[in-house]
mmCIF file of C-alpha atoms in Angstrom:
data_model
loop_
_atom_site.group_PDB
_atom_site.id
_atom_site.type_symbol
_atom_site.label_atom_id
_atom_site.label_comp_id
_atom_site.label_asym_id
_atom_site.label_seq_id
_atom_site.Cartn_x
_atom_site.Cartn_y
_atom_site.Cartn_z
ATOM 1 C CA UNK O 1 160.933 42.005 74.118
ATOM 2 C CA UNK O 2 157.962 40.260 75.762
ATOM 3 C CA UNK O 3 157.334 36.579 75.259
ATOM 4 C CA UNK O 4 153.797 35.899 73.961
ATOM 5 C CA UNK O 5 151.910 32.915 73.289
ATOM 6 C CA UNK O 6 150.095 31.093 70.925
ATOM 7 C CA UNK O 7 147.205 32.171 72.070
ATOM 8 C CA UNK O 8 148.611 36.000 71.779
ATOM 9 C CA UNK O 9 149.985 35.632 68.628
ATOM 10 C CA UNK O 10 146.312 34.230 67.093
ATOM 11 C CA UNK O 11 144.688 36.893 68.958
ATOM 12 C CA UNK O 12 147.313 39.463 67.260
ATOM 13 C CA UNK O 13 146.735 38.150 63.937
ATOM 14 C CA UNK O 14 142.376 38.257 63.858
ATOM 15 C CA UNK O 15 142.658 41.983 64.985
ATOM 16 C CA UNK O 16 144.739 42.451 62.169
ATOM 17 C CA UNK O 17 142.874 40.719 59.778
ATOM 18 C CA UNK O 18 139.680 42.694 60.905
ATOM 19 C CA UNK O 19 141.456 45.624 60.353
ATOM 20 C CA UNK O 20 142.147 44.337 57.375
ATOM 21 C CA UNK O 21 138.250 43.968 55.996
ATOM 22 C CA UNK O 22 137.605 47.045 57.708
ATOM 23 C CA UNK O 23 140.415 49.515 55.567
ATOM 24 C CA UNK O 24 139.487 47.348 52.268
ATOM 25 C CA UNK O 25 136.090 47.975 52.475
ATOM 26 C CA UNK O 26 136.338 51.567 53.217
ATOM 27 C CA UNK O 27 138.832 52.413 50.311
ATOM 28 C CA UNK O 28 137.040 50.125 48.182
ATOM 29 C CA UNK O 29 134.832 52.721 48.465
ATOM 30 C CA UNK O 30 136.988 55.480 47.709
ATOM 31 C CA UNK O 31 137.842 53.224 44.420
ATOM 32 C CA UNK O 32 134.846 53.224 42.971
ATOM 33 C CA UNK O 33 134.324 57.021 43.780
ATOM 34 C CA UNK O 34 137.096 58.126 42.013
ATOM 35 C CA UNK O 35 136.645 55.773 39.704
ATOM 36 C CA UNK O 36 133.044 56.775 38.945
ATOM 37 C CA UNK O 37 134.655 60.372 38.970
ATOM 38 C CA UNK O 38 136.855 60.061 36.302
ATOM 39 C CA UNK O 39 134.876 57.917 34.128
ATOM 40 C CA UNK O 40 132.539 61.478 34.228
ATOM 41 C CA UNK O 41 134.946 63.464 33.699
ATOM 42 C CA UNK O 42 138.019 62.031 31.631
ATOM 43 C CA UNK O 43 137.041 60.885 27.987
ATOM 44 C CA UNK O 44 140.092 58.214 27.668
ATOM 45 C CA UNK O 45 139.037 56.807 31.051
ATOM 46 C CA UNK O 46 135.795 55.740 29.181
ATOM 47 C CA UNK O 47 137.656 54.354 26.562
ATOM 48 C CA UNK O 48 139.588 52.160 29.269
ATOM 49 C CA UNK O 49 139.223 48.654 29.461
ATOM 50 C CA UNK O 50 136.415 47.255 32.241
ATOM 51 C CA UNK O 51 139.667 45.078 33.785
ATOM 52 C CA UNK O 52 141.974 48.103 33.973
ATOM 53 C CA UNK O 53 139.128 49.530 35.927
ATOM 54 C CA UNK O 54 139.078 46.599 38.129
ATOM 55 C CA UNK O 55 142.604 46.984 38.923
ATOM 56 C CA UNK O 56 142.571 50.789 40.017
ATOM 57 C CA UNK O 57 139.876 49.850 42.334
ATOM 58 C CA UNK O 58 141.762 46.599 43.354
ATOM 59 C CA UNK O 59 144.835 48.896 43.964
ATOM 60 C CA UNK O 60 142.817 50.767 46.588
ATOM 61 C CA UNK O 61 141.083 48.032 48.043
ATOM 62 C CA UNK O 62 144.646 46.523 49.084
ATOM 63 C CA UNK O 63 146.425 49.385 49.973
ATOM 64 C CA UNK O 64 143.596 50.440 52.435
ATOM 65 C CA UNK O 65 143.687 46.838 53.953
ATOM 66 C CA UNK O 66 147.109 47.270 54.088
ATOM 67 C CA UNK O 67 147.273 50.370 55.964
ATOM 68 C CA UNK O 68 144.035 49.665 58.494
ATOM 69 C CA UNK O 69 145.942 46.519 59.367
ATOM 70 C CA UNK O 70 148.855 47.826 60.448
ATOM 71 C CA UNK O 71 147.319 50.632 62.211
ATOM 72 C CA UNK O 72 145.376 47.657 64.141
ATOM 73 C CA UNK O 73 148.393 46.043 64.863
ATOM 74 C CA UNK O 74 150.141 48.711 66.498
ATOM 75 C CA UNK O 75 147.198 49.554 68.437
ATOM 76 C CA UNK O 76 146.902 46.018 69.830
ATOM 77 C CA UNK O 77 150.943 46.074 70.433
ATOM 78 C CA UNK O 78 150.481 49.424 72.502
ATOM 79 C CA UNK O 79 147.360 47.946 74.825
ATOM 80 C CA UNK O 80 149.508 44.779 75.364
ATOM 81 C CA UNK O 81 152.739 46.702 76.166
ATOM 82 C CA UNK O 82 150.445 49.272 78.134
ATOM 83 C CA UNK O 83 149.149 46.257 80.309
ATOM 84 C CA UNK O 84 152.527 45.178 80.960
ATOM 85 C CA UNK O 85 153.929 48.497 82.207
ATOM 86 C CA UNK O 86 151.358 48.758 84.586
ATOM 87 C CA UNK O 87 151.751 44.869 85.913
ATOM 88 C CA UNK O 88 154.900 46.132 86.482
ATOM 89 C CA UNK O 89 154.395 49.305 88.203
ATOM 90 C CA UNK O 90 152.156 47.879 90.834
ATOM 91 C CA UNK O 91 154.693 45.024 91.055
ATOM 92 C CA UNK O 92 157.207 47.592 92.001
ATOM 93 C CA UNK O 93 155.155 49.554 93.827
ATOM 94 C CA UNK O 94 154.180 46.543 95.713
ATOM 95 C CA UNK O 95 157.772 45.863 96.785
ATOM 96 C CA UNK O 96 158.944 48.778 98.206
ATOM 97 C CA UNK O 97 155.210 49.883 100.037
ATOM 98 C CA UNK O 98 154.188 46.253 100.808
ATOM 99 C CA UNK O 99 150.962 44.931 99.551
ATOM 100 C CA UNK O 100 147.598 45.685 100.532
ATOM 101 C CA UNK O 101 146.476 43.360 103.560
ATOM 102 C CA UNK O 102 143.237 44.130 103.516
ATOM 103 C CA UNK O 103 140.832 46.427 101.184
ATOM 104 C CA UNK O 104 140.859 50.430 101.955
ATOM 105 C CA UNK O 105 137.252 50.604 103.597
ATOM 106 C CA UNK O 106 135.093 53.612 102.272
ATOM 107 C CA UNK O 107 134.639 56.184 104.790
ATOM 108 C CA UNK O 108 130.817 56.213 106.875
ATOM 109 C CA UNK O 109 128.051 58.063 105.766
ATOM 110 C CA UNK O 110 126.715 60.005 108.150
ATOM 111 C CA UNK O 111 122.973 60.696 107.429
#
């Protein structure tokens, strides 16, 4: 497990929360489409009551923020842990081949 910071950890949690907006907004969408669909289409959904309505769409809304954040956090997990792999692998390879002393120069064009 890799120790993180405050700093990390704040980072961590605005991605999430914009992922968060992001997946509420988008299945609030989807709410009120199917909403609107079945208010066309099913008779007794007419007859519902305005809050019940509110709370199907509600139920979307969260759901989709809940599944948009987590797919945010795991993204930002994977580019973190994907840094630190390759820290690591020049680290290593910096041990066993030695570091570069100076920069590779690019080769002379010849014109």
């Amino acid at each position: 497990m890799r120790v993180v910071s405050n700093e990390d950890q704040q980072n961590a949690s605005d991605y999430s929360m914009k992922g968060f907006f992001i997946g509420m907004a988008q299945w609030a969408g989807v709410g009120l489409f199917a909403s609107g669909i079945a208010y066309s289409f099913f008779p007794w959904y007419r007859k519902t009551q305005t809050v019940n309505k509110f709370y199907l769409v509600m139920l979307f809304s969260l759901g989709g923020g809940a599944y948009k954040s987590d797919r945010y956090m795991v993204q930002y997990e994977r580019r973190g842990r994907s840094a630190l792999l390759d820290e690591t692998t020049r680290k290593k390879y910096e041990l066993i081949h030695g570091a570069l002393s100076e920069p590779l120069e690019e080769p002379k064009k010849v014109i």
